[in-house]
Amino acid sequence: MMNRQPPETLQLGSNVIEVLLPFRRPLNMVDKVVAYERAPVPRLRAYRCITANEPVFEGHFPGLHLWPGIYTQEGLGQAGAILAMIVGMQETWESKGGDPGEVLEALRNLERGFTMHPGYRPKDHAKLLEELGAGRYLGLSASVNLKFLNPVFAGQRLDYEVVLVKRMDKLLRMEVEAAVENKTIVQGIMTGSFAPHVTRPDAWAREA
């Protein structure tokens, strides 16, 4: 499934990813987004660098730094959530009469800010991203059908590719693949949706 030809470059580091999604270490499984395209089908590439300092290796397994398969699954799910979030923001912005390319430029500008780039424009992204609800939703898995083909170890870079192939009301179906050095590790289908993200239990009562 993995398309070896790169889509449009969209370089987003971990700080921007934390703006889009509420996941935090040690369960933030995406280090960087490296490519995105909306057509002909929405597609996103990202990766996670696996180091020997991962907390999970204290117990899985002592003496053998074997990356848990469930973490690879979680990383694919988070990459899919980022893809769905970007597509959703572009569609929302279009519905307001905006150019969807402005969403990508706002994300690039935000990345420049987090990397202290001299081209960063502080006022250019905040209003747009706030209006589009960046970081307000949590991706939830509805069903997972994956084949685990090879193990992953510390010192490797785990590359993700996720493709949005179908929408069914609020459900999103994605073809997903994870690879190390172009060797497929996991591939299959994931279906999920979004739910409002809250930080305190009493927020449910306020929103009811």
CSV table of C-alpha atoms in Angstrom, one decimal:
chain,number,residue,atom,x,y,z
A,1,MET,CA,0.0,0.0,0.0
A,2,MET,CA,2.8,2.4,0.8
A,3,ASN,CA,3.3,4.9,-2.0
A,4,ARG,CA,7.1,5.4,-2.4
A,5,GLN,CA,6.6,8.7,-4.3
A,6,PRO,CA,6.4,11.6,-1.8
A,7,PRO,CA,3.1,13.6,-1.6
A,8,GLU,CA,3.3,17.4,-1.0
A,9,THR,CA,5.8,18.2,1.7
A,10,LEU,CA,4.3,19.2,5.1
A,11,GLN,CA,6.9,19.2,7.8
A,12,LEU,CA,5.3,19.3,11.3
A,13,GLY,CA,7.2,18.6,14.4
A,14,SER,CA,6.1,17.3,17.8
A,15,ASN,CA,5.1,20.7,19.1
A,16,VAL,CA,2.6,21.3,16.3
A,17,ILE,CA,1.3,17.7,16.6
A,18,GLU,CA,0.6,18.5,20.3
A,19,VAL,CA,-1.5,21.5,19.1
A,20,LEU,CA,-3.6,19.2,16.8
A,21,LEU,CA,-4.0,16.2,19.2
A,22,PRO,CA,-4.1,15.9,23.0
A,23,PHE,CA,-1.7,13.0,23.3
A,24,ARG,CA,1.5,13.5,25.4
A,25,ARG,CA,4.6,11.5,26.3
A,26,PRO,CA,5.0,8.7,26.8
A,27,LEU,CA,1.9,7.9,24.7
A,28,ASN,CA,2.6,10.4,21.9
A,29,MET,CA,3.5,8.0,19.1
A,30,VAL,CA,4.1,10.5,16.3
A,31,ASP,CA,7.3,12.5,16.2
A,32,LYS,CA,6.9,14.2,12.9
A,33,VAL,CA,4.6,14.6,9.9
A,34,VAL,CA,6.6,14.7,6.7
A,35,ALA,CA,4.1,14.7,3.9
A,36,TYR,CA,0.4,15.3,3.2
A,37,GLU,CA,-1.9,15.4,0.2
A,38,ARG,CA,-5.6,15.9,-0.1
A,39,ALA,CA,-6.2,14.6,-3.6
A,40,PRO,CA,-6.7,12.2,-5.3
A,41,VAL,CA,-7.3,10.7,-1.8
A,42,PRO,CA,-6.2,12.2,1.6
A,43,ARG,CA,-2.8,10.7,2.5
A,44,LEU,CA,-0.4,11.5,5.3
A,45,ARG,CA,3.1,10.3,6.1
A,46,ALA,CA,4.8,10.6,9.5
A,47,TYR,CA,7.3,8.7,11.7
A,48,ARG,CA,8.3,7.8,15.2
A,49,CYS,CA,12.0,7.3,16.2
A,50,ILE,CA,12.4,4.4,18.6
A,51,THR,CA,15.1,4.9,21.2
A,52,ALA,CA,16.5,2.7,23.9
A,53,ASN,CA,15.3,5.4,26.5
A,54,GLU,CA,11.6,4.6,25.9
A,55,PRO,CA,10.0,3.9,29.3
A,56,VAL,CA,8.2,0.8,28.0
A,57,PHE,CA,11.6,-1.0,27.6
A,58,GLU,CA,11.9,-1.2,31.4
A,59,GLY,CA,9.4,-4.1,31.2
A,60,HIS,CA,9.1,-5.0,27.5
A,61,PHE,CA,11.4,-6.8,27.7
A,62,PRO,CA,14.4,-6.4,30.0
A,63,GLY,CA,17.5,-7.2,28.0
A,64,LEU,CA,15.6,-7.0,24.6
A,65,HIS,CA,14.3,-3.6,23.4
A,66,LEU,CA,11.4,-4.9,21.4
A,67,TRP,CA,8.8,-2.3,20.6
A,68,PRO,CA,5.3,-3.4,21.6
A,69,GLY,CA,3.0,-4.0,18.6
A,70,ILE,CA,0.1,-2.2,20.3
A,71,TYR,CA,2.3,1.0,20.3
A,72,THR,CA,2.7,0.6,16.5
A,73,GLN,CA,-1.0,0.3,16.2
A,74,GLU,CA,-1.5,3.4,18.4
A,75,GLY,CA,1.0,5.3,16.2
A,76,LEU,CA,-0.9,4.5,13.1
A,77,GLY,CA,-4.1,5.6,14.8
A,78,GLN,CA,-2.6,8.9,15.8
A,79,ALA,CA,-1.3,9.5,12.3
A,80,GLY,CA,-4.8,8.8,11.0
A,81,ALA,CA,-6.2,11.2,13.5
A,82,ILE,CA,-3.8,13.9,12.3
A,83,LEU,CA,-4.8,13.2,8.7
A,84,ALA,CA,-8.5,13.5,9.6
A,85,MET,CA,-7.9,16.6,11.6
A,86,ILE,CA,-6.1,18.4,8.7
A,87,VAL,CA,-8.7,17.3,6.2
A,88,GLY,CA,-11.5,18.4,8.5
A,89,MET,CA,-9.9,21.8,9.1
A,90,GLN,CA,-9.5,22.4,5.4
A,91,GLU,CA,-13.2,21.5,4.7
A,92,THR,CA,-14.4,23.7,7.5
A,93,TRP,CA,-12.3,26.6,6.2
A,94,GLU,CA,-13.6,26.1,2.7
A,95,SER,CA,-17.2,26.1,4.0
A,96,LYS,CA,-16.4,29.6,5.5
A,97,GLY,CA,-15.2,30.8,2.0
A,98,GLY,CA,-11.5,30.4,2.8
A,99,ASP,CA,-8.7,28.8,0.7
A,100,PRO,CA,-7.8,25.3,2.1
A,101,GLY,CA,-4.2,26.1,1.3
A,102,GLU,CA,-4.3,28.7,4.1
A,103,VAL,CA,-4.8,25.9,6.6
A,104,LEU,CA,-1.5,24.3,5.5
A,105,GLU,CA,0.3,27.6,5.5
A,106,ALA,CA,-1.0,28.3,9.0
A,107,LEU,CA,0.4,25.0,10.2
A,108,ARG,CA,3.7,25.6,8.5
A,109,ASN,CA,3.9,29.0,10.1
A,110,LEU,CA,3.2,27.5,13.5
A,111,GLU,CA,6.1,25.0,12.9
A,112,ARG,CA,8.3,28.0,12.0
A,113,GLY,CA,7.5,29.5,15.4
A,114,PHE,CA,8.3,26.3,17.3
A,115,THR,CA,11.7,26.1,15.5
A,116,MET,CA,12.6,29.7,15.9
A,117,HIS,CA,12.6,30.3,12.2
A,118,PRO,CA,13.0,34.0,11.2
A,119,GLY,CA,10.1,33.8,8.9
A,120,TYR,CA,7.6,33.1,11.7
A,121,ARG,CA,4.6,35.5,11.8
A,122,PRO,CA,3.1,35.3,15.3
A,123,LYS,CA,-0.4,36.7,14.3
A,124,ASP,CA,-0.9,34.7,11.2
A,125,HIS,CA,-2.0,31.3,12.6
A,126,ALA,CA,-3.7,31.7,16.0
A,127,LYS,CA,-7.1,32.9,15.0
A,128,LEU,CA,-7.5,30.4,12.1
A,129,LEU,CA,-6.5,27.4,14.1
A,130,GLU,CA,-8.6,28.4,17.1
A,131,GLU,CA,-11.6,28.9,14.9
A,132,LEU,CA,-11.1,25.5,13.3
A,133,GLY,CA,-10.9,23.7,16.7
A,134,ALA,CA,-7.3,22.4,16.6
A,135,GLY,CA,-6.7,20.2,19.6
A,136,ARG,CA,-10.4,20.0,20.7
A,137,TYR,CA,-11.0,16.4,19.5
A,138,LEU,CA,-9.8,13.0,20.4
A,139,GLY,CA,-9.5,10.2,17.8
A,140,LEU,CA,-11.3,7.0,18.8
A,141,SER,CA,-10.8,3.6,17.2
A,142,ALA,CA,-14.0,1.7,16.2
A,143,SER,CA,-12.4,-1.3,14.5
A,144,VAL,CA,-8.9,-2.5,13.7
A,145,ASN,CA,-7.8,-5.2,11.2
A,146,LEU,CA,-4.0,-5.3,11.1
A,147,LYS,CA,-1.4,-7.8,10.1
A,148,PHE,CA,1.9,-7.7,12.1
A,149,LEU,CA,4.6,-8.9,9.8
A,150,ASN,CA,7.9,-8.0,11.4
A,151,PRO,CA,9.2,-6.8,14.8
A,152,VAL,CA,10.5,-3.3,15.6
A,153,PHE,CA,13.5,-2.6,17.9
A,154,ALA,CA,15.2,0.4,19.5
A,155,GLY,CA,17.3,2.4,17.2
A,156,GLN,CA,14.9,2.1,14.3
A,157,ARG,CA,12.7,4.8,12.6
A,158,LEU,CA,9.1,3.6,12.3
A,159,ASP,CA,7.5,5.2,9.2
A,160,TYR,CA,3.7,5.6,9.0
A,161,GLU,CA,1.5,6.0,6.0
A,162,VAL,CA,-2.3,6.4,6.3
A,163,VAL,CA,-4.8,6.9,3.5
A,164,LEU,CA,-8.4,8.0,4.0
A,165,VAL,CA,-10.4,5.7,1.7
A,166,LYS,CA,-14.0,5.9,2.9
A,167,ARG,CA,-16.3,7.9,5.1
A,168,MET,CA,-19.4,6.5,6.6
A,169,ASP,CA,-21.3,9.2,8.4
A,170,LYS,CA,-19.0,10.0,11.3
A,171,LEU,CA,-16.8,7.0,10.8
A,172,LEU,CA,-13.6,7.2,8.8
A,173,ARG,CA,-12.0,4.2,7.2
A,174,MET,CA,-8.2,4.2,6.5
A,175,GLU,CA,-5.7,2.0,4.9
A,176,VAL,CA,-2.6,2.0,7.1
A,177,GLU,CA,1.0,0.8,6.9
A,178,ALA,CA,4.1,1.0,9.1
A,179,ALA,CA,7.5,0.3,7.7
A,180,VAL,CA,11.2,0.3,8.8
A,181,GLU,CA,13.7,1.0,6.0
A,182,ASN,CA,11.0,0.3,3.4
A,183,LYS,CA,10.2,-3.1,4.9
A,184,THR,CA,6.6,-3.4,5.9
A,185,ILE,CA,6.0,-4.0,9.6
A,186,VAL,CA,2.3,-3.7,9.9
A,187,GLN,CA,-0.5,-3.1,7.3
A,188,GLY,CA,-4.3,-3.2,7.3
A,189,ILE,CA,-7.5,-1.2,7.9
A,190,MET,CA,-8.5,1.0,10.8
A,191,THR,CA,-11.9,2.6,11.3
A,192,GLY,CA,-12.5,5.4,13.8
A,193,SER,CA,-14.2,8.7,14.6
A,194,PHE,CA,-13.7,11.8,16.7
A,195,ALA,CA,-15.1,12.8,20.1
A,196,PRO,CA,-14.8,16.1,21.9
A,197,HIS,CA,-11.7,16.1,24.1
A,198,VAL,CA,-12.1,17.3,27.7
A,199,THR,CA,-9.5,17.8,30.4
A,200,ARG,CA,-11.7,17.6,33.5
A,201,PRO,CA,-14.7,15.4,34.3
A,202,ASP,CA,-16.9,18.4,35.1
A,203,ALA,CA,-16.5,19.6,31.5
A,204,TRP,CA,-19.1,17.0,30.5
A,205,ALA,CA,-21.7,18.7,32.8
A,206,ARG,CA,-20.9,22.1,31.3
A,207,GLU,CA,-21.3,20.9,27.8
A,208,ALA,CA,-24.6,19.0,28.5
